[in-house]
């Protein structure tokens, strides 16, 4: 069976950046499983998977606009240190959920200088080309319930 709209796909992957550094991998774990066409994985990788079948191996280079987007400078902001009440030691790399006009947004602390903290609301992989090595493990038709819910249900999945 070929990967198409409403297929359930299980695949192994290794994700690297342009410097060849491994950013993520399913090695040693179960394959990643998703519902094709439901927006469960980044658009550029989903597009590369279309029409493939179990056993296929592929390499996909995903540009930022089809991955986690370009870096949006307006998502980098300086905020006062006292905005982090209850957190004794704010350090670069820490992540917080900020409340914005558009709803909750995960931000990462990138710099702390005196009473000023710089936070970045961009995805950590925004602006980067993503390089995937993929091996498709399984392709099957989705159940009607999976299609209605927009995601894959695992074995023994409880009603939610």
mmCIF file with all atom_site columns, C-alpha atoms in Angstrom:
data_model
loop_
_atom_site.group_PDB
_atom_site.id
_atom_site.type_symbol
_atom_site.label_atom_id
_atom_site.label_alt_id
_atom_site.label_comp_id
_atom_site.label_asym_id
_atom_site.label_entity_id
_atom_site.label_seq_id
_atom_site.pdbx_PDB_ins_code
_atom_site.Cartn_x
_atom_site.Cartn_y
_atom_site.Cartn_z
_atom_site.occupancy
_atom_site.B_iso_or_equiv
_atom_site.pdbx_formal_charge
_atom_site.auth_seq_id
_atom_site.auth_comp_id
_atom_site.auth_asym_id
_atom_site.auth_atom_id
_atom_site.pdbx_PDB_model_num
ATOM 1   C CA . UNK A 1 1   ? 0.000   0.000  0.000  1.00 0.00 ? 1   UNK A CA 1
ATOM 2   C CA . UNK A 1 2   ? 1.233   3.474  -0.864 1.00 0.00 ? 2   UNK A CA 1
ATOM 3   C CA . UNK A 1 3   ? 1.149   6.436  1.487  1.00 0.00 ? 3   UNK A CA 1
ATOM 4   C CA . UNK A 1 4   ? -1.825  8.667  0.696  1.00 0.00 ? 4   UNK A CA 1
ATOM 5   C CA . UNK A 1 5   ? -4.440  10.790 2.464  1.00 0.00 ? 5   UNK A CA 1
ATOM 6   C CA . UNK A 1 6   ? -5.677  8.981  5.624  1.00 0.00 ? 6   UNK A CA 1
ATOM 7   C CA . UNK A 1 7   ? -2.918  6.361  5.652  1.00 0.00 ? 7   UNK A CA 1
ATOM 8   C CA . UNK A 1 8   ? -1.374  5.421  8.966  1.00 0.00 ? 8   UNK A CA 1
ATOM 9   C CA . UNK A 1 9   ? 2.395   5.459  8.517  1.00 0.00 ? 9   UNK A CA 1
ATOM 10  C CA . UNK A 1 10  ? 5.096   4.147  10.851 1.00 0.00 ? 10  UNK A CA 1
ATOM 11  C CA . UNK A 1 11  ? 8.663   5.183  10.062 1.00 0.00 ? 11  UNK A CA 1
ATOM 12  C CA . UNK A 1 12  ? 12.152  5.324  11.497 1.00 0.00 ? 12  UNK A CA 1
ATOM 13  C CA . UNK A 1 13  ? 14.142  8.507  11.018 1.00 0.00 ? 13  UNK A CA 1
ATOM 14  C CA . UNK A 1 14  ? 17.314  10.373 11.782 1.00 0.00 ? 14  UNK A CA 1
ATOM 15  C CA . UNK A 1 15  ? 17.173  14.163 11.622 1.00 0.00 ? 15  UNK A CA 1
ATOM 16  C CA . UNK A 1 16  ? 20.368  16.148 11.073 1.00 0.00 ? 16  UNK A CA 1
ATOM 17  C CA . UNK A 1 17  ? 21.174  19.807 10.499 1.00 0.00 ? 17  UNK A CA 1
ATOM 18  C CA . UNK A 1 18  ? 23.360  21.069 7.655  1.00 0.00 ? 18  UNK A CA 1
ATOM 19  C CA . UNK A 1 19  ? 26.478  20.556 9.813  1.00 0.00 ? 19  UNK A CA 1
ATOM 20  C CA . UNK A 1 20  ? 25.612  16.837 10.026 1.00 0.00 ? 20  UNK A CA 1
ATOM 21  C CA . UNK A 1 21  ? 24.774  16.957 13.748 1.00 0.00 ? 21  UNK A CA 1
ATOM 22  C CA . UNK A 1 22  ? 22.035  14.523 14.784 1.00 0.00 ? 22  UNK A CA 1
ATOM 23  C CA . UNK A 1 23  ? 19.122  16.546 16.191 1.00 0.00 ? 23  UNK A CA 1
ATOM 24  C CA . UNK A 1 24  ? 16.675  13.677 16.735 1.00 0.00 ? 24  UNK A CA 1
ATOM 25  C CA . UNK A 1 25  ? 16.336  10.016 15.896 1.00 0.00 ? 25  UNK A CA 1
ATOM 26  C CA . UNK A 1 26  ? 14.010  7.075  16.435 1.00 0.00 ? 26  UNK A CA 1
ATOM 27  C CA . UNK A 1 27  ? 17.018  4.737  16.714 1.00 0.00 ? 27  UNK A CA 1
ATOM 28  C CA . UNK A 1 28  ? 16.489  2.267  19.537 1.00 0.00 ? 28  UNK A CA 1
ATOM 29  C CA . UNK A 1 29  ? 12.819  3.233  19.851 1.00 0.00 ? 29  UNK A CA 1
ATOM 30  C CA . UNK A 1 30  ? 9.533   2.340  18.235 1.00 0.00 ? 30  UNK A CA 1
ATOM 31  C CA . UNK A 1 31  ? 8.961   3.977  14.852 1.00 0.00 ? 31  UNK A CA 1
ATOM 32  C CA . UNK A 1 32  ? 7.116   7.304  14.760 1.00 0.00 ? 32  UNK A CA 1
ATOM 33  C CA . UNK A 1 33  ? 3.509   6.758  13.675 1.00 0.00 ? 33  UNK A CA 1
ATOM 34  C CA . UNK A 1 34  ? 1.261   9.434  12.181 1.00 0.00 ? 34  UNK A CA 1
ATOM 35  C CA . UNK A 1 35  ? -1.942  9.953  10.185 1.00 0.00 ? 35  UNK A CA 1
ATOM 36  C CA . UNK A 1 36  ? -0.968  11.154 6.703  1.00 0.00 ? 36  UNK A CA 1
ATOM 37  C CA . UNK A 1 37  ? -2.709  14.341 5.620  1.00 0.00 ? 37  UNK A CA 1
ATOM 38  C CA . UNK A 1 38  ? -3.779  15.399 9.127  1.00 0.00 ? 38  UNK A CA 1
ATOM 39  C CA . UNK A 1 39  ? -0.897  17.804 9.766  1.00 0.00 ? 39  UNK A CA 1
ATOM 40  C CA . UNK A 1 40  ? 0.708   15.517 12.373 1.00 0.00 ? 40  UNK A CA 1
ATOM 41  C CA . UNK A 1 41  ? 4.246   15.988 10.986 1.00 0.00 ? 41  UNK A CA 1
ATOM 42  C CA . UNK A 1 42  ? 5.932   18.939 9.276  1.00 0.00 ? 42  UNK A CA 1
ATOM 43  C CA . UNK A 1 43  ? 4.531   19.626 5.777  1.00 0.00 ? 43  UNK A CA 1
ATOM 44  C CA . UNK A 1 44  ? 7.806   19.184 3.877  1.00 0.00 ? 44  UNK A CA 1
ATOM 45  C CA . UNK A 1 45  ? 8.416   15.698 5.263  1.00 0.00 ? 45  UNK A CA 1
ATOM 46  C CA . UNK A 1 46  ? 4.802   14.679 4.746  1.00 0.00 ? 46  UNK A CA 1
ATOM 47  C CA . UNK A 1 47  ? 5.060   15.779 1.091  1.00 0.00 ? 47  UNK A CA 1
ATOM 48  C CA . UNK A 1 48  ? 8.220   13.652 0.621  1.00 0.00 ? 48  UNK A CA 1
ATOM 49  C CA . UNK A 1 49  ? 6.461   10.596 2.116  1.00 0.00 ? 49  UNK A CA 1
ATOM 50  C CA . UNK A 1 50  ? 3.493   10.755 -0.291 1.00 0.00 ? 50  UNK A CA 1
ATOM 51  C CA . UNK A 1 51  ? 3.346   7.722  -2.599 1.00 0.00 ? 51  UNK A CA 1
ATOM 52  C CA . UNK A 1 52  ? 5.992   5.727  -0.709 1.00 0.00 ? 52  UNK A CA 1
ATOM 53  C CA . UNK A 1 53  ? 5.477   2.202  0.667  1.00 0.00 ? 53  UNK A CA 1
ATOM 54  C CA . UNK A 1 54  ? 6.679   0.016  3.534  1.00 0.00 ? 54  UNK A CA 1
ATOM 55  C CA . UNK A 1 55  ? 10.359  -0.819 3.113  1.00 0.00 ? 55  UNK A CA 1
ATOM 56  C CA . UNK A 1 56  ? 11.140  2.360  1.174  1.00 0.00 ? 56  UNK A CA 1
ATOM 57  C CA . UNK A 1 57  ? 14.130  4.412  2.281  1.00 0.00 ? 57  UNK A CA 1
ATOM 58  C CA . UNK A 1 58  ? 14.488  8.059  1.421  1.00 0.00 ? 58  UNK A CA 1
ATOM 59  C CA . UNK A 1 59  ? 16.427  11.196 2.172  1.00 0.00 ? 59  UNK A CA 1
ATOM 60  C CA . UNK A 1 60  ? 14.442  14.410 2.455  1.00 0.00 ? 60  UNK A CA 1
ATOM 61  C CA . UNK A 1 61  ? 15.768  17.951 2.688  1.00 0.00 ? 61  UNK A CA 1
ATOM 62  C CA . UNK A 1 62  ? 13.070  20.194 4.164  1.00 0.00 ? 62  UNK A CA 1
ATOM 63  C CA . UNK A 1 63  ? 13.426  23.958 3.783  1.00 0.00 ? 63  UNK A CA 1
ATOM 64  C CA . UNK A 1 64  ? 12.428  26.156 6.749  1.00 0.00 ? 64  UNK A CA 1
ATOM 65  C CA . UNK A 1 65  ? 9.186   27.308 5.139  1.00 0.00 ? 65  UNK A CA 1
ATOM 66  C CA . UNK A 1 66  ? 8.022   23.655 4.992  1.00 0.00 ? 66  UNK A CA 1
ATOM 67  C CA . UNK A 1 67  ? 9.494   22.784 8.388  1.00 0.00 ? 67  UNK A CA 1
ATOM 68  C CA . UNK A 1 68  ? 9.290   24.983 11.465 1.00 0.00 ? 68  UNK A CA 1
ATOM 69  C CA . UNK A 1 69  ? 9.166   28.247 9.536  1.00 0.00 ? 69  UNK A CA 1
ATOM 70  C CA . UNK A 1 70  ? 11.536  31.144 9.192  1.00 0.00 ? 70  UNK A CA 1
ATOM 71  C CA . UNK A 1 71  ? 12.811  32.931 12.292 1.00 0.00 ? 71  UNK A CA 1
ATOM 72  C CA . UNK A 1 72  ? 10.328  35.649 13.260 1.00 0.00 ? 72  UNK A CA 1
ATOM 73  C CA . UNK A 1 73  ? 12.294  38.501 14.885 1.00 0.00 ? 73  UNK A CA 1
ATOM 74  C CA . UNK A 1 74  ? 9.167   39.808 16.657 1.00 0.00 ? 74  UNK A CA 1
ATOM 75  C CA . UNK A 1 75  ? 9.121   36.601 18.736 1.00 0.00 ? 75  UNK A CA 1
ATOM 76  C CA . UNK A 1 76  ? 12.443  37.598 20.362 1.00 0.00 ? 76  UNK A CA 1
ATOM 77  C CA . UNK A 1 77  ? 11.770  40.001 23.217 1.00 0.00 ? 77  UNK A CA 1
ATOM 78  C CA . UNK A 1 78  ? 13.420  41.503 26.247 1.00 0.00 ? 78  UNK A CA 1
ATOM 79  C CA . UNK A 1 79  ? 11.314  41.233 29.405 1.00 0.00 ? 79  UNK A CA 1
ATOM 80  C CA . UNK A 1 80  ? 11.930  42.363 32.968 1.00 0.00 ? 80  UNK A CA 1
ATOM 81  C CA . UNK A 1 81  ? 13.419  39.797 35.342 1.00 0.00 ? 81  UNK A CA 1
ATOM 82  C CA . UNK A 1 82  ? 10.452  40.264 37.711 1.00 0.00 ? 82  UNK A CA 1
ATOM 83  C CA . UNK A 1 83  ? 8.175   38.697 35.051 1.00 0.00 ? 83  UNK A CA 1
ATOM 84  C CA . UNK A 1 84  ? 9.572   35.362 36.300 1.00 0.00 ? 84  UNK A CA 1
ATOM 85  C CA . UNK A 1 85  ? 8.150   35.547 39.820 1.00 0.00 ? 85  UNK A CA 1
ATOM 86  C CA . UNK A 1 86  ? 8.706   32.386 41.797 1.00 0.00 ? 86  UNK A CA 1
ATOM 87  C CA . UNK A 1 87  ? 11.734  31.357 39.712 1.00 0.00 ? 87  UNK A CA 1
ATOM 88  C CA . UNK A 1 88  ? 14.869  31.967 41.735 1.00 0.00 ? 88  UNK A CA 1
ATOM 89  C CA . UNK A 1 89  ? 17.513  31.525 39.058 1.00 0.00 ? 89  UNK A CA 1
ATOM 90  C CA . UNK A 1 90  ? 16.558  32.282 35.427 1.00 0.00 ? 90  UNK A CA 1
ATOM 91  C CA . UNK A 1 91  ? 19.210  30.912 33.035 1.00 0.00 ? 91  UNK A CA 1
ATOM 92  C CA . UNK A 1 92  ? 19.655  30.593 29.256 1.00 0.00 ? 92  UNK A CA 1
ATOM 93  C CA . UNK A 1 93  ? 18.068  27.406 27.924 1.00 0.00 ? 93  UNK A CA 1
ATOM 94  C CA . UNK A 1 94  ? 15.163  27.429 30.374 1.00 0.00 ? 94  UNK A CA 1
ATOM 95  C CA . UNK A 1 95  ? 11.718  27.234 28.787 1.00 0.00 ? 95  UNK A CA 1
ATOM 96  C CA . UNK A 1 96  ? 8.509   28.846 29.949 1.00 0.00 ? 96  UNK A CA 1
ATOM 97  C CA . UNK A 1 97  ? 4.962   29.104 28.696 1.00 0.00 ? 97  UNK A CA 1
ATOM 98  C CA . UNK A 1 98  ? 4.063   32.737 28.077 1.00 0.00 ? 98  UNK A CA 1
ATOM 99  C CA . UNK A 1 99  ? 0.535   34.048 27.759 1.00 0.00 ? 99  UNK A CA 1
ATOM 100 C CA . UNK A 1 100 ? 0.198   36.161 24.595 1.00 0.00 ? 100 UNK A CA 1
ATOM 101 C CA . UNK A 1 101 ? -2.687  37.800 22.748 1.00 0.00 ? 101 UNK A CA 1
ATOM 102 C CA . UNK A 1 102 ? -2.618  34.800 20.407 1.00 0.00 ? 102 UNK A CA 1
ATOM 103 C CA . UNK A 1 103 ? -2.729  32.311 23.274 1.00 0.00 ? 103 UNK A CA 1
ATOM 104 C CA . UNK A 1 104 ? -0.001  30.345 25.075 1.00 0.00 ? 104 UNK A CA 1
ATOM 105 C CA . UNK A 1 105 ? 3.489   30.342 23.539 1.00 0.00 ? 105 UNK A CA 1
ATOM 106 C CA . UNK A 1 106 ? 6.553   28.358 24.589 1.00 0.00 ? 106 UNK A CA 1
ATOM 107 C CA . UNK A 1 107 ? 9.577   30.647 24.934 1.00 0.00 ? 107 UNK A CA 1
ATOM 108 C CA . UNK A 1 108 ? 13.230  29.855 25.557 1.00 0.00 ? 108 UNK A CA 1
ATOM 109 C CA . UNK A 1 109 ? 15.490  32.108 27.617 1.00 0.00 ? 109 UNK A CA 1
ATOM 110 C CA . UNK A 1 110 ? 18.451  33.072 25.419 1.00 0.00 ? 110 UNK A CA 1
ATOM 111 C CA . UNK A 1 111 ? 20.186  35.723 27.546 1.00 0.00 ? 111 UNK A CA 1
ATOM 112 C CA . UNK A 1 112 ? 20.080  37.139 31.068 1.00 0.00 ? 112 UNK A CA 1
ATOM 113 C CA . UNK A 1 113 ? 21.695  40.530 31.700 1.00 0.00 ? 113 UNK A CA 1
ATOM 114 C CA . UNK A 1 114 ? 21.019  42.127 35.064 1.00 0.00 ? 114 UNK A CA 1
ATOM 115 C CA . UNK A 1 115 ? 17.281  42.724 35.357 1.00 0.00 ? 115 UNK A CA 1
ATOM 116 C CA . UNK A 1 116 ? 16.608  41.997 31.668 1.00 0.00 ? 116 UNK A CA 1
ATOM 117 C CA . UNK A 1 117 ? 15.822  38.555 30.261 1.00 0.00 ? 117 UNK A CA 1
ATOM 118 C CA . UNK A 1 118 ? 15.754  37.868 26.500 1.00 0.00 ? 118 UNK A CA 1
ATOM 119 C CA . UNK A 1 119 ? 13.246  35.200 25.438 1.00 0.00 ? 119 UNK A CA 1
ATOM 120 C CA . UNK A 1 120 ? 12.697  33.615 22.017 1.00 0.00 ? 120 UNK A CA 1
ATOM 121 C CA . UNK A 1 121 ? 9.283   32.254 21.006 1.00 0.00 ? 121 UNK A CA 1
ATOM 122 C CA . UNK A 1 122 ? 10.538  30.750 17.736 1.00 0.00 ? 122 UNK A CA 1
ATOM 123 C CA . UNK A 1 123 ? 10.700  26.967 17.485 1.00 0.00 ? 123 UNK A CA 1
ATOM 124 C CA . UNK A 1 124 ? 14.320  25.898 18.183 1.00 0.00 ? 124 UNK A CA 1
ATOM 125 C CA . UNK A 1 125 ? 14.556  24.561 14.600 1.00 0.00 ? 125 UNK A CA 1
ATOM 126 C CA . UNK A 1 126 ? 13.026  27.636 12.922 1.00 0.00 ? 126 UNK A CA 1
ATOM 127 C CA . UNK A 1 127 ? 15.127  28.948 10.057 1.00 0.00 ? 127 UNK A CA 1
ATOM 128 C CA . UNK A 1 128 ? 17.014  25.671 9.604  1.00 0.00 ? 128 UNK A CA 1
ATOM 129 C CA . UNK A 1 129 ? 16.998  23.219 6.720  1.00 0.00 ? 129 UNK A CA 1
ATOM 130 C CA . UNK A 1 130 ? 16.129  19.798 8.120  1.00 0.00 ? 130 UNK A CA 1
ATOM 131 C CA . UNK A 1 131 ? 17.732  16.668 6.674  1.00 0.00 ? 131 UNK A CA 1
ATOM 132 C CA . UNK A 1 132 ? 15.873  13.406 7.232  1.00 0.00 ? 132 UNK A CA 1
ATOM 133 C CA . UNK A 1 133 ? 16.993  9.839  6.587  1.00 0.00 ? 133 UNK A CA 1
ATOM 134 C CA . UNK A 1 134 ? 13.778  7.816  6.629  1.00 0.00 ? 134 UNK A CA 1
ATOM 135 C CA . UNK A 1 135 ? 12.838  4.146  6.454  1.00 0.00 ? 135 UNK A CA 1
ATOM 136 C CA . UNK A 1 136 ? 9.140   3.401  6.177  1.00 0.00 ? 136 UNK A CA 1
ATOM 137 C CA . UNK A 1 137 ? 8.226   0.478  8.432  1.00 0.00 ? 137 UNK A CA 1
ATOM 138 C CA . UNK A 1 138 ? 4.480   0.150  7.862  1.00 0.00 ? 138 UNK A CA 1
ATOM 139 C CA . UNK A 1 139 ? 1.585   1.669  5.928  1.00 0.00 ? 139 UNK A CA 1
ATOM 140 C CA . UNK A 1 140 ? -2.063  0.830  6.581  1.00 0.00 ? 140 UNK A CA 1
ATOM 141 C CA . UNK A 1 141 ? -5.489  2.346  6.129  1.00 0.00 ? 141 UNK A CA 1
ATOM 142 C CA . UNK A 1 142 ? -6.673  4.492  9.018  1.00 0.00 ? 142 UNK A CA 1
ATOM 143 C CA . UNK A 1 143 ? -9.791  3.507  10.907 1.00 0.00 ? 143 UNK A CA 1
ATOM 144 C CA . UNK A 1 144 ? -12.818 5.778  10.665 1.00 0.00 ? 144 UNK A CA 1
ATOM 145 C CA . UNK A 1 145 ? -12.257 6.780  14.302 1.00 0.00 ? 145 UNK A CA 1
ATOM 146 C CA . UNK A 1 146 ? -8.634  7.757  13.609 1.00 0.00 ? 146 UNK A CA 1
ATOM 147 C CA . UNK A 1 147 ? -9.757  9.882  10.663 1.00 0.00 ? 147 UNK A CA 1
ATOM 148 C CA . UNK A 1 148 ? -12.471 11.569 12.764 1.00 0.00 ? 148 UNK A CA 1
ATOM 149 C CA . UNK A 1 149 ? -10.012 12.266 15.616 1.00 0.00 ? 149 UNK A CA 1
ATOM 150 C CA . UNK A 1 150 ? -7.203  13.390 13.280 1.00 0.00 ? 150 UNK A CA 1
ATOM 151 C CA . UNK A 1 151 ? -4.530  11.141 14.794 1.00 0.00 ? 151 UNK A CA 1
ATOM 152 C CA . UNK A 1 152 ? -3.451  7.512  15.149 1.00 0.00 ? 152 UNK A CA 1
ATOM 153 C CA . UNK A 1 153 ? -4.784  5.360  17.962 1.00 0.00 ? 153 UNK A CA 1
ATOM 154 C CA . UNK A 1 154 ? -2.354  2.855  19.442 1.00 0.00 ? 154 UNK A CA 1
ATOM 155 C CA . UNK A 1 155 ? -3.108  -0.639 20.675 1.00 0.00 ? 155 UNK A CA 1
ATOM 156 C CA . UNK A 1 156 ? -5.497  -0.571 23.602 1.00 0.00 ? 156 UNK A CA 1
ATOM 157 C CA . UNK A 1 157 ? -6.184  3.154  23.071 1.00 0.00 ? 157 UNK A CA 1
ATOM 158 C CA . UNK A 1 158 ? -8.864  4.328  25.467 1.00 0.00 ? 158 UNK A CA 1
ATOM 159 C CA . UNK A 1 159 ? -11.767 6.594  24.509 1.00 0.00 ? 159 UNK A CA 1
ATOM 160 C CA . UNK A 1 160 ? -10.726 10.244 24.829 1.00 0.00 ? 160 UNK A CA 1
#
